[in-house]
Amino acid sequence: MSTISLPKQSAMMRRDFIYGVATSSFQIEGARDSRIDCIWDTFCAQPNTIEDGTHGDIACEHVKYWRQDVDMIADLGVDAYRLSVAWGRVMNEDGSVNKAGLQFYIDLVDALHAKNIKVFITLYHWDLPQYLEDKGGWLNRDTAHAFAHYTDIVSKALGEDVYSYATLNEPFCSAFLGYEAGIHAPGKTGKGNGRQAAHNLLLAHGLGMRVLRRNVPKSMCGIVLNFSTAYSASESPEDIAATRMGDEYHNHWYIQPLLEASYPDVINHLEPHERPVIEDGDMDIISEKNDFIGINYYTRAVFKSDGNGWFDQVVPQGDGLTAMGWEIVPDAFTKLLVDLNARYELPPIYITENGAAFDDSEVNGEVPDQPRIDYFNSHLRAVDSAMEQGVDIRGYFAWSLMDNFEWALGYSKRFGIVYVDYDTQKRTLKNSALGYKAMLNHRL
Ligand code: IFM
């Protein structure tokens, strides 16, 4: 078995480079009865939405086992833990605070601090309260104002001992997968819906940032975006033009407004009714300064022309894919980081998610997940290479701490470095967790 390591001289082996593990509320918490319904509860209850027909009612029962999970995180030797707060666990439909729910996060944060673990909070990781969806969800700009109010409650309660607050996790997924492709909650479709949802999410980010600046000026505040590095299927001018569009539509749509207060050119290829309604002042709010941007990277995206002036994405084929069917392309990770750094004036970057799903199994207390170890090794080197080329990267979070509810794929895909037996809730450190721990212990 080879383990996880980086060259000793790498800047990523210095103690000031932050290593962590990441999770999100709906994917691990369970305890549905102690929060209000969210769009994923509703989506899971609809037929043919989740591959294995499961839901988040129980998940990893983290609300029950959180103390032992904190011990496990501390035992890994990480510097930080990235978690999300479930909006519907801290606020009720009538706008009042769910005191027990809020206390759960206060206690969790305190326990992490007691173990000297930095806390990275994500305020929105896709679990929109259902009552807000009933009023239009992210198609209704009032949701952005509701988010600002929720941000106020959480940031006042958790305060500025929290090292970092991210407003949103992966607005691409909320907007495109949830409101345009319809494969995530709430299952709506259409370009116009996707673009409007994206705009309102970005507006929520900007409004949330203003609240965070006021309430927690010492915390590091920003947003987490996901990117799949865009490659063209061929050298043909049509495919190259389509790749540019795909890149703008899926990647730059979310970062350019933040840093340059404008949408990319691809907006001009949309029919007028597909373009988002942008009110005066929105782009100023959206481009509120960020202390950091979190980047989530898993794979690349290959685009080709659809023959109609738009783009198609090529589905990866062949061997060597992860259990998600995703290509393993560490060089595309370096390219992404270097290209973004060349294209924008970036704030400091944290790699807030990186990892892979494989078909793991536990045998006599051991989970031999060599492909995941190889994935981490190559992708950590990819980050190191980007840093050597001048990208200011301050930390890296493995996705995920433990196996969990992988959205439309249910529990069929395991991303954890810790194996979860869903019948017993037993957690077993996979070999990748042992490798990560060993690497962290070898730091200078
Ligand atoms: O599990 C998800 C996570 O919730 C958001 N980023 C991608 C992960 C893997 O698909």
Short mmCIF file of C-alpha atoms and ligand atoms in Angstrom, two decimals:
data_model
loop_
_atom_site.label_atom_id
_atom_site.label_comp_id
_atom_site.label_asym_id
_atom_site.label_seq_id
_atom_site.Cartn_x
_atom_site.Cartn_y
_atom_site.Cartn_z
CA MET A 1 0.00 0.00 0.00
CA SER A 2 1.37 3.41 -0.86
CA THR A 3 0.27 6.19 1.43
CA ILE A 4 -0.47 9.92 1.13
CA SER A 5 2.55 12.18 1.08
CA LEU A 6 4.00 15.36 -0.31
CA PRO A 7 7.66 16.32 -0.78
CA LYS A 8 9.09 17.67 2.49
CA GLN A 9 10.05 20.98 0.86
CA SER A 10 6.51 21.62 -0.38
CA ALA A 11 4.85 24.78 0.97
CA MET A 12 1.89 22.53 1.69
CA MET A 13 3.95 20.74 4.35
CA ARG A 14 4.30 23.93 6.37
CA ARG A 15 2.19 24.19 9.50
CA ASP A 16 0.51 27.36 8.31
CA PHE A 17 -1.15 25.53 5.42
CA ILE A 18 -4.55 24.49 6.72
CA TYR A 19 -5.77 20.92 6.24
CA GLY A 20 -9.30 19.85 6.94
CA VAL A 21 -12.18 17.56 6.20
CA ALA A 22 -15.60 18.66 4.98
CA THR A 23 -19.26 17.63 5.26
CA SER A 24 -22.68 19.21 4.85
CA SER A 25 -25.77 19.22 7.04
CA PHE A 26 -28.33 17.33 4.93
CA GLN A 27 -25.77 14.73 3.89
CA ILE A 28 -24.84 13.63 7.42
CA GLU A 29 -27.13 15.00 10.12
CA GLY A 30 -30.33 12.93 10.01
CA ALA A 31 -32.71 13.98 12.82
CA ARG A 32 -35.32 15.22 10.38
CA ASP A 33 -37.94 15.42 13.12
CA SER A 34 -36.08 18.24 14.88
CA ARG A 35 -36.00 20.63 11.93
CA ILE A 36 -38.50 21.88 9.38
CA ASP A 37 -38.70 20.32 5.92
CA CYS A 38 -36.34 21.38 3.20
CA ILE A 39 -36.48 21.00 -0.58
CA TRP A 40 -34.46 17.79 -0.42
CA ASP A 41 -37.04 16.14 1.89
CA THR A 42 -39.70 16.93 -0.68
CA PHE A 43 -37.55 15.88 -3.62
CA CYS A 44 -36.62 12.54 -2.00
CA ALA A 45 -40.30 11.78 -1.42
CA GLN A 46 -41.03 12.06 -5.16
CA PRO A 47 -40.73 8.91 -7.30
CA ASN A 48 -37.57 8.32 -9.38
CA THR A 49 -35.57 11.21 -8.02
CA ILE A 50 -32.99 9.38 -5.88
CA GLU A 51 -31.20 6.41 -7.45
CA ASP A 52 -31.54 4.09 -4.45
CA GLY A 53 -34.85 5.53 -3.25
CA THR A 54 -33.35 6.84 -0.01
CA HIS A 55 -33.56 10.17 1.85
CA GLY A 56 -31.80 12.22 4.51
CA ASP A 57 -34.04 11.36 7.47
CA ILE A 58 -31.32 9.32 9.20
CA ALA A 59 -28.14 9.67 7.12
CA CYS A 60 -25.07 9.32 9.43
CA GLU A 61 -27.09 10.32 12.51
CA HIS A 62 -24.54 13.01 13.14
CA VAL A 63 -26.96 14.96 15.36
CA LYS A 64 -26.89 11.94 17.67
CA TYR A 65 -23.21 10.99 17.30
CA TRP A 66 -21.65 14.43 16.90
CA ARG A 67 -19.45 14.13 20.01
CA GLN A 68 -17.82 10.95 18.79
CA ASP A 69 -17.51 12.49 15.32
CA VAL A 70 -15.67 15.49 16.79
CA ASP A 71 -13.29 13.07 18.54
CA MET A 72 -12.75 11.29 15.24
CA ILE A 73 -12.01 14.58 13.44
CA ALA A 74 -9.53 15.53 16.16
CA ASP A 75 -7.90 12.10 15.96
CA LEU A 76 -7.20 12.66 12.25
CA GLY A 77 -4.95 15.56 13.22
CA VAL A 78 -6.63 18.04 10.88
CA ASP A 79 -6.48 21.78 11.53
CA ALA A 80 -10.02 22.53 10.45
CA TYR A 81 -13.49 21.15 9.93
CA ARG A 82 -15.84 22.52 7.26
CA LEU A 83 -19.52 21.96 8.05
CA SER A 84 -22.77 23.53 6.96
CA VAL A 85 -25.65 24.83 9.01
CA ALA A 86 -29.13 23.60 8.09
CA TRP A 87 -31.29 26.71 7.67
CA GLY A 88 -34.38 24.73 8.70
CA ARG A 89 -32.74 23.48 11.88
CA VAL A 90 -32.12 26.98 13.21
CA MET A 91 -35.20 28.83 11.95
CA ASN A 92 -38.88 28.00 11.96
CA GLU A 93 -41.42 28.79 9.29
CA ASP A 94 -42.83 31.74 11.28
CA GLY A 95 -39.36 33.33 11.35
CA SER A 96 -38.70 32.44 14.99
CA VAL A 97 -35.46 30.79 16.02
CA ASN A 98 -35.34 27.05 16.75
CA LYS A 99 -33.37 27.40 19.96
CA ALA A 100 -32.46 23.73 20.30
CA GLY A 101 -31.31 23.60 16.69
CA LEU A 102 -29.15 26.69 17.05
CA GLN A 103 -27.73 25.32 20.30
CA PHE A 104 -26.68 22.15 18.44
CA TYR A 105 -24.34 24.22 16.26
CA ILE A 106 -23.14 26.37 19.18
CA ASP A 107 -22.18 23.20 21.07
CA LEU A 108 -20.57 21.67 17.99
CA VAL A 109 -18.46 24.77 17.36
CA ASP A 110 -17.46 24.92 21.05
CA ALA A 111 -16.43 21.26 21.04
CA LEU A 112 -14.32 21.78 17.91
CA HIS A 113 -12.65 24.84 19.45
CA ALA A 114 -11.95 22.85 22.59
CA LYS A 115 -9.97 20.45 20.38
CA ASN A 116 -8.18 23.35 18.71
CA ILE A 117 -9.90 22.79 15.40
CA LYS A 118 -10.70 25.79 13.23
CA VAL A 119 -14.32 25.98 12.13
CA PHE A 120 -15.29 26.74 8.53
CA ILE A 121 -19.05 27.33 8.37
CA THR A 122 -21.04 27.13 5.15
CA LEU A 123 -24.38 28.84 5.59
CA TYR A 124 -26.16 27.29 2.62
CA HIS A 125 -25.35 23.83 1.28
CA TRP A 126 -28.55 23.31 -0.73
CA ASP A 127 -31.15 22.58 2.01
CA LEU A 128 -33.57 25.45 1.37
CA PRO A 129 -36.59 25.39 3.74
CA GLN A 130 -39.56 24.04 1.80
CA TYR A 131 -41.82 26.93 2.83
CA LEU A 132 -39.48 29.29 0.97
CA GLU A 133 -39.57 27.05 -2.09
CA ASP A 134 -43.37 27.20 -1.89
CA LYS A 135 -43.00 30.97 -2.42
CA GLY A 136 -40.76 30.45 -5.48
CA GLY A 137 -37.49 29.43 -3.83
CA TRP A 138 -34.43 30.80 -5.61
CA LEU A 139 -36.64 32.14 -8.41
CA ASN A 140 -37.98 34.67 -5.94
CA ARG A 141 -35.53 37.42 -5.01
CA ASP A 142 -37.17 37.66 -1.57
CA THR A 143 -35.32 34.40 -0.80
CA ALA A 144 -32.06 36.36 -1.04
CA HIS A 145 -33.33 38.73 1.66
CA ALA A 146 -34.53 35.79 3.77
CA PHE A 147 -31.01 34.37 3.47
CA ALA A 148 -29.53 37.63 4.75
CA HIS A 149 -31.84 37.45 7.78
CA TYR A 150 -30.86 33.82 8.45
CA THR A 151 -27.17 34.80 8.09
CA ASP A 152 -27.71 37.50 10.71
CA ILE A 153 -29.16 34.98 13.21
CA VAL A 154 -26.42 32.38 12.69
CA SER A 155 -23.45 34.75 12.63
CA LYS A 156 -24.66 36.55 15.78
CA ALA A 157 -25.03 33.19 17.55
CA LEU A 158 -21.76 31.59 16.44
CA GLY A 159 -19.75 34.81 16.42
CA GLU A 160 -16.31 35.64 15.19
CA ASP A 161 -14.48 32.77 16.86
CA VAL A 162 -15.64 30.91 13.78
CA TYR A 163 -12.56 31.10 11.54
CA SER A 164 -14.46 31.30 8.29
CA TYR A 165 -17.97 31.78 6.96
CA ALA A 166 -18.91 30.88 3.41
CA THR A 167 -22.29 32.12 2.28
CA LEU A 168 -23.06 29.46 -0.35
CA ASN A 169 -21.70 26.14 -1.42
CA GLU A 170 -21.59 25.65 -5.20
CA PRO A 171 -24.33 27.96 -6.50
CA PHE A 172 -23.83 26.20 -9.87
CA CYS A 173 -25.35 23.04 -8.38
CA SER A 174 -28.23 24.85 -6.69
CA ALA A 175 -29.06 26.82 -9.84
CA PHE A 176 -28.17 24.56 -12.75
CA LEU A 177 -28.81 21.10 -11.32
CA GLY A 178 -31.79 22.22 -9.21
CA TYR A 179 -33.61 24.79 -11.38
CA GLU A 180 -32.34 24.16 -14.93
CA ALA A 181 -31.50 20.46 -15.42
CA GLY A 182 -34.00 19.32 -12.78
CA ILE A 183 -31.83 16.51 -11.41
CA HIS A 184 -31.46 18.07 -7.95
CA ALA A 185 -34.08 19.56 -5.66
CA PRO A 186 -36.41 21.25 -6.33
CA GLY A 187 -36.37 19.57 -9.76
CA LYS A 188 -37.32 22.60 -11.87
CA THR A 189 -36.15 22.95 -15.46
CA GLY A 190 -35.42 25.55 -18.13
CA LYS A 191 -32.59 27.95 -18.92
CA GLY A 192 -34.56 30.96 -17.72
CA ASN A 193 -35.16 29.33 -14.34
CA GLY A 194 -31.52 28.30 -14.00
CA ARG A 195 -30.21 31.77 -14.80
CA GLN A 196 -32.67 33.54 -12.49
CA ALA A 197 -31.90 31.13 -9.65
CA ALA A 198 -28.18 31.71 -10.16
CA HIS A 199 -28.66 35.48 -10.07
CA ASN A 200 -30.76 35.37 -6.91
CA LEU A 201 -28.25 33.05 -5.24
CA LEU A 202 -25.42 35.45 -6.06
CA LEU A 203 -27.55 38.29 -4.74
CA ALA A 204 -28.06 36.30 -1.53
CA HIS A 205 -24.30 35.91 -1.31
CA GLY A 206 -23.73 39.66 -1.59
CA LEU A 207 -26.45 40.51 0.92
CA GLY A 208 -25.10 37.83 3.26
CA MET A 209 -21.58 39.23 2.96
CA ARG A 210 -22.82 42.65 4.09
CA VAL A 211 -24.34 41.06 7.19
CA LEU A 212 -21.19 39.07 7.91
CA ARG A 213 -18.99 42.17 7.60
CA ARG A 214 -21.15 43.83 10.25
CA ASN A 215 -21.51 40.89 12.64
CA VAL A 216 -18.20 39.03 12.36
CA PRO A 217 -15.55 41.44 11.01
CA LYS A 218 -12.69 39.29 12.30
CA SER A 219 -13.85 36.09 10.60
CA MET A 220 -12.74 35.30 7.06
CA CYS A 221 -15.80 35.50 4.84
CA GLY A 222 -16.43 34.45 1.27
CA ILE A 223 -18.07 31.84 -0.93
CA VAL A 224 -17.41 28.33 -2.21
CA LEU A 225 -17.60 27.67 -5.96
CA ASN A 226 -17.16 24.46 -7.92
CA PHE A 227 -15.36 24.25 -11.24
CA SER A 228 -14.80 21.55 -13.84
CA THR A 229 -11.91 22.63 -16.05
CA ALA A 230 -13.20 23.06 -19.62
CA TYR A 231 -11.56 21.13 -22.46
CA SER A 232 -12.57 21.01 -26.11
CA ALA A 233 -13.46 17.64 -27.65
CA SER A 234 -11.52 18.60 -30.79
CA GLU A 235 -9.51 21.38 -32.38
CA SER A 236 -12.41 22.36 -34.66
CA PRO A 237 -13.37 26.05 -34.41
CA GLU A 238 -16.97 24.99 -33.63
CA ASP A 239 -15.92 22.80 -30.68
CA ILE A 240 -13.50 25.43 -29.41
CA ALA A 241 -16.24 28.10 -29.53
CA ALA A 242 -18.65 25.69 -27.79
CA THR A 243 -16.07 25.00 -25.08
CA ARG A 244 -15.70 28.68 -24.40
CA MET A 245 -19.47 28.95 -24.01
CA GLY A 246 -19.65 25.88 -21.76
CA ASP A 247 -16.84 27.28 -19.63
CA GLU A 248 -18.59 30.64 -19.31
CA TYR A 249 -22.00 29.12 -18.64
CA HIS A 250 -20.92 26.56 -16.03
CA ASN A 251 -17.81 28.12 -14.48
CA HIS A 252 -17.37 31.85 -15.08
CA TRP A 253 -21.08 32.61 -14.62
CA TYR A 254 -20.48 32.29 -10.88
CA ILE A 255 -17.08 33.90 -10.40
CA GLN A 256 -17.03 36.80 -12.89
CA PRO A 257 -19.99 38.62 -11.25
CA LEU A 258 -18.24 38.34 -7.87
CA LEU A 259 -14.95 39.75 -9.05
CA GLU A 260 -15.92 41.94 -12.01
CA ALA A 261 -19.59 42.77 -11.41
CA SER A 262 -20.66 41.41 -14.80
CA TYR A 263 -21.87 38.19 -16.41
CA PRO A 264 -19.74 36.54 -19.10
CA ASP A 265 -20.43 37.05 -22.84
CA VAL A 266 -22.47 33.87 -23.09
CA ILE A 267 -25.38 35.84 -21.60
CA ASN A 268 -25.69 37.46 -25.06
CA HIS A 269 -26.36 34.05 -26.61
CA LEU A 270 -29.48 33.61 -24.47
CA GLU A 271 -32.96 34.55 -25.62
CA PRO A 272 -34.20 37.66 -23.79
CA HIS A 273 -36.66 35.59 -21.72
CA GLU A 274 -33.83 33.29 -20.60
CA ARG A 275 -31.75 36.13 -19.18
CA PRO A 276 -32.00 36.91 -15.48
CA VAL A 277 -33.83 40.00 -14.27
CA ILE A 278 -31.08 42.21 -12.87
CA GLU A 279 -32.24 45.17 -10.82
CA ASP A 280 -30.28 48.39 -10.36
CA GLY A 281 -27.60 47.93 -7.74
CA ASP A 282 -27.62 44.10 -7.86
CA MET A 283 -24.16 43.79 -9.39
CA ASP A 284 -22.71 46.10 -6.73
CA ILE A 285 -24.15 43.88 -4.03
CA ILE A 286 -22.97 40.70 -5.75
CA SER A 287 -19.42 42.03 -6.12
CA GLU A 288 -18.98 42.76 -2.40
CA LYS A 289 -15.33 42.05 -1.57
CA ASN A 290 -14.51 38.47 -0.50
CA ASP A 291 -11.77 37.56 1.96
CA PHE A 292 -11.40 34.21 0.23
CA ILE A 293 -12.90 32.05 -2.46
CA GLY A 294 -13.28 28.35 -1.82
CA ILE A 295 -12.70 26.15 -4.86
CA ASN A 296 -14.17 22.67 -5.15
CA TYR A 297 -12.62 20.49 -7.83
CA TYR A 298 -13.33 16.89 -8.78
CA THR A 299 -12.89 16.47 -12.54
CA ARG A 300 -12.79 18.19 -15.93
CA ALA A 301 -15.58 18.78 -18.47
CA VAL A 302 -15.18 18.13 -22.20
CA PHE A 303 -17.39 20.19 -24.49
CA LYS A 304 -18.34 20.00 -28.15
CA SER A 305 -20.63 21.95 -30.43
CA ASP A 306 -24.26 20.81 -30.56
CA GLY A 307 -24.37 21.94 -34.19
CA ASN A 308 -26.87 24.64 -33.27
CA GLY A 309 -24.71 27.39 -31.83
CA TRP A 310 -24.74 25.94 -28.32
CA PHE A 311 -22.63 23.36 -26.44
CA ASP A 312 -22.94 19.72 -25.39
CA GLN A 313 -20.94 18.00 -22.71
CA VAL A 314 -19.20 14.74 -23.64
CA VAL A 315 -19.90 11.88 -21.21
CA PRO A 316 -16.60 10.25 -20.12
CA GLN A 317 -16.08 6.65 -21.25
CA GLY A 318 -13.60 3.89 -20.55
CA ASP A 319 -11.60 2.62 -17.60
CA GLY A 320 -10.08 4.59 -14.81
CA LEU A 321 -13.18 6.62 -13.90
CA THR A 322 -14.34 7.11 -10.31
CA ALA A 323 -17.57 5.48 -9.11
CA MET A 324 -19.32 8.70 -10.18
CA GLY A 325 -18.13 8.08 -13.75
CA TRP A 326 -15.81 11.08 -13.47
CA GLU A 327 -12.39 11.24 -15.12
CA ILE A 328 -9.36 11.48 -12.86
CA VAL A 329 -7.39 14.43 -14.24
CA PRO A 330 -5.08 16.06 -11.69
CA ASP A 331 -3.39 18.20 -14.37
CA ALA A 332 -6.78 19.81 -15.04
CA PHE A 333 -6.83 20.86 -11.37
CA THR A 334 -3.49 22.67 -11.73
CA LYS A 335 -4.66 24.21 -15.01
CA LEU A 336 -7.88 25.42 -13.42
CA LEU A 337 -6.08 27.15 -10.56
CA VAL A 338 -3.36 28.67 -12.74
CA ASP A 339 -5.86 29.86 -15.38
CA LEU A 340 -8.20 31.42 -12.79
CA ASN A 341 -5.24 33.18 -11.23
CA ALA A 342 -4.18 34.55 -14.62
CA ARG A 343 -7.73 35.60 -15.56
CA TYR A 344 -8.86 37.27 -12.29
CA GLU A 345 -7.51 39.20 -9.35
CA LEU A 346 -8.25 36.44 -6.91
CA PRO A 347 -8.46 36.75 -3.15
CA PRO A 348 -6.70 33.95 -1.21
CA ILE A 349 -7.94 30.52 -2.26
CA TYR A 350 -8.90 27.52 -0.15
CA ILE A 351 -9.52 24.15 -1.77
CA THR A 352 -12.74 23.55 0.10
CA GLU A 353 -13.54 20.17 -1.50
CA ASN A 354 -11.57 17.55 -3.38
CA GLY A 355 -11.96 13.80 -3.30
CA ALA A 356 -13.42 10.79 -5.08
CA ALA A 357 -16.07 8.11 -4.72
CA PHE A 358 -15.08 4.48 -5.11
CA ASP A 359 -16.88 1.20 -4.37
CA ASP A 360 -15.36 0.60 -0.94
CA SER A 361 -16.04 -2.25 1.39
CA GLU A 362 -14.95 -3.06 4.89
CA VAL A 363 -13.10 -6.34 5.39
CA ASN A 364 -12.22 -7.31 8.96
CA GLY A 365 -12.10 -3.73 10.12
CA GLU A 366 -10.01 -2.52 7.19
CA VAL A 367 -11.11 -0.49 4.19
CA PRO A 368 -8.40 -0.75 1.54
CA ASP A 369 -9.14 2.24 -0.71
CA GLN A 370 -5.92 2.52 -2.69
CA PRO A 371 -7.60 4.33 -5.63
CA ARG A 372 -8.66 7.11 -3.26
CA ILE A 373 -5.13 7.32 -1.82
CA ASP A 374 -3.80 7.64 -5.37
CA TYR A 375 -6.41 10.30 -6.12
CA PHE A 376 -5.41 12.37 -3.08
CA ASN A 377 -1.71 12.00 -3.85
CA SER A 378 -2.04 13.20 -7.42
CA HIS A 379 -4.43 16.02 -6.55
CA LEU A 380 -2.39 17.31 -3.62
CA ARG A 381 0.56 17.47 -6.01
CA ALA A 382 -1.63 19.33 -8.47
CA VAL A 383 -2.35 21.97 -5.81
CA ASP A 384 1.34 22.12 -4.91
CA SER A 385 2.20 22.72 -8.55
CA ALA A 386 -0.34 25.57 -8.78
CA MET A 387 1.18 27.15 -5.67
CA GLU A 388 4.62 26.90 -7.22
CA GLN A 389 3.20 28.75 -10.22
CA GLY A 390 2.10 31.60 -7.98
CA VAL A 391 -1.46 30.82 -6.92
CA ASP A 392 -2.12 31.92 -3.33
CA ILE A 393 -3.68 28.78 -1.83
CA ARG A 394 -4.01 28.63 1.94
CA GLY A 395 -5.71 25.32 2.69
CA TYR A 396 -7.12 22.00 1.49
CA PHE A 397 -10.20 20.09 2.63
CA ALA A 398 -10.80 16.44 1.76
CA TRP A 399 -14.34 15.66 0.68
CA SER A 400 -15.59 14.03 2.70
CA LEU A 401 -14.99 13.25 6.34
CA MET A 402 -17.28 10.24 6.07
CA ASP A 403 -19.53 8.45 3.59
CA ASN A 404 -22.87 10.22 3.35
CA PHE A 405 -26.00 10.97 1.31
CA GLU A 406 -24.72 11.74 -2.19
CA TRP A 407 -27.82 13.69 -3.29
CA ALA A 408 -29.59 12.16 -6.32
CA LEU A 409 -27.37 9.08 -5.98
CA GLY A 410 -28.40 8.40 -2.38
CA TYR A 411 -26.04 6.26 -0.32
CA SER A 412 -24.75 4.34 -3.35
CA LYS A 413 -21.65 6.51 -3.69
CA ARG A 414 -19.02 6.65 -0.97
CA PHE A 415 -16.84 9.77 -0.86
CA GLY A 416 -15.71 9.44 2.77
CA ILE A 417 -12.22 8.87 4.07
CA VAL A 418 -14.17 7.21 6.90
CA TYR A 419 -16.43 4.28 6.05
CA VAL A 420 -19.96 4.37 7.46
CA ASP A 421 -21.93 1.18 8.02
CA TYR A 422 -25.43 2.59 7.68
CA ASP A 423 -27.01 -0.35 9.56
CA THR A 424 -24.97 0.16 12.71
CA GLN A 425 -23.60 3.72 12.22
CA LYS A 426 -20.14 2.30 12.90
CA ARG A 427 -17.40 4.52 11.52
CA THR A 428 -14.18 2.86 10.27
CA LEU A 429 -11.16 4.83 9.13
CA LYS A 430 -10.37 3.86 5.54
CA ASN A 431 -6.72 3.51 4.56
CA SER A 432 -7.00 6.97 2.97
CA ALA A 433 -7.91 8.44 6.37
CA LEU A 434 -4.90 6.71 7.91
CA GLY A 435 -2.74 8.04 5.06
CA TYR A 436 -4.08 11.59 5.45
CA LYS A 437 -3.44 11.43 9.19
CA ALA A 438 0.11 10.15 8.66
CA MET A 439 0.86 12.94 6.17
CA LEU A 440 -0.48 15.59 8.55
CA ASN A 441 1.68 14.20 11.34
CA HIS A 442 4.79 14.52 9.17
CA ARG A 443 4.45 18.26 8.78
CA LEU A 444 7.29 20.51 9.87
O1 IFM B 1 -21.30 15.54 -2.14
C1 IFM B 1 -21.08 16.67 -2.93
C2 IFM B 1 -21.09 17.92 -2.08
O2 IFM B 1 -22.28 18.05 -1.39
C3 IFM B 1 -20.90 19.14 -2.94
N1 IFM B 1 -19.76 19.01 -3.80
C4 IFM B 1 -19.62 17.79 -4.55
C5 IFM B 1 -19.76 16.58 -3.64
C6 IFM B 1 -19.59 15.29 -4.45
O3 IFM B 1 -20.54 15.20 -5.46
#
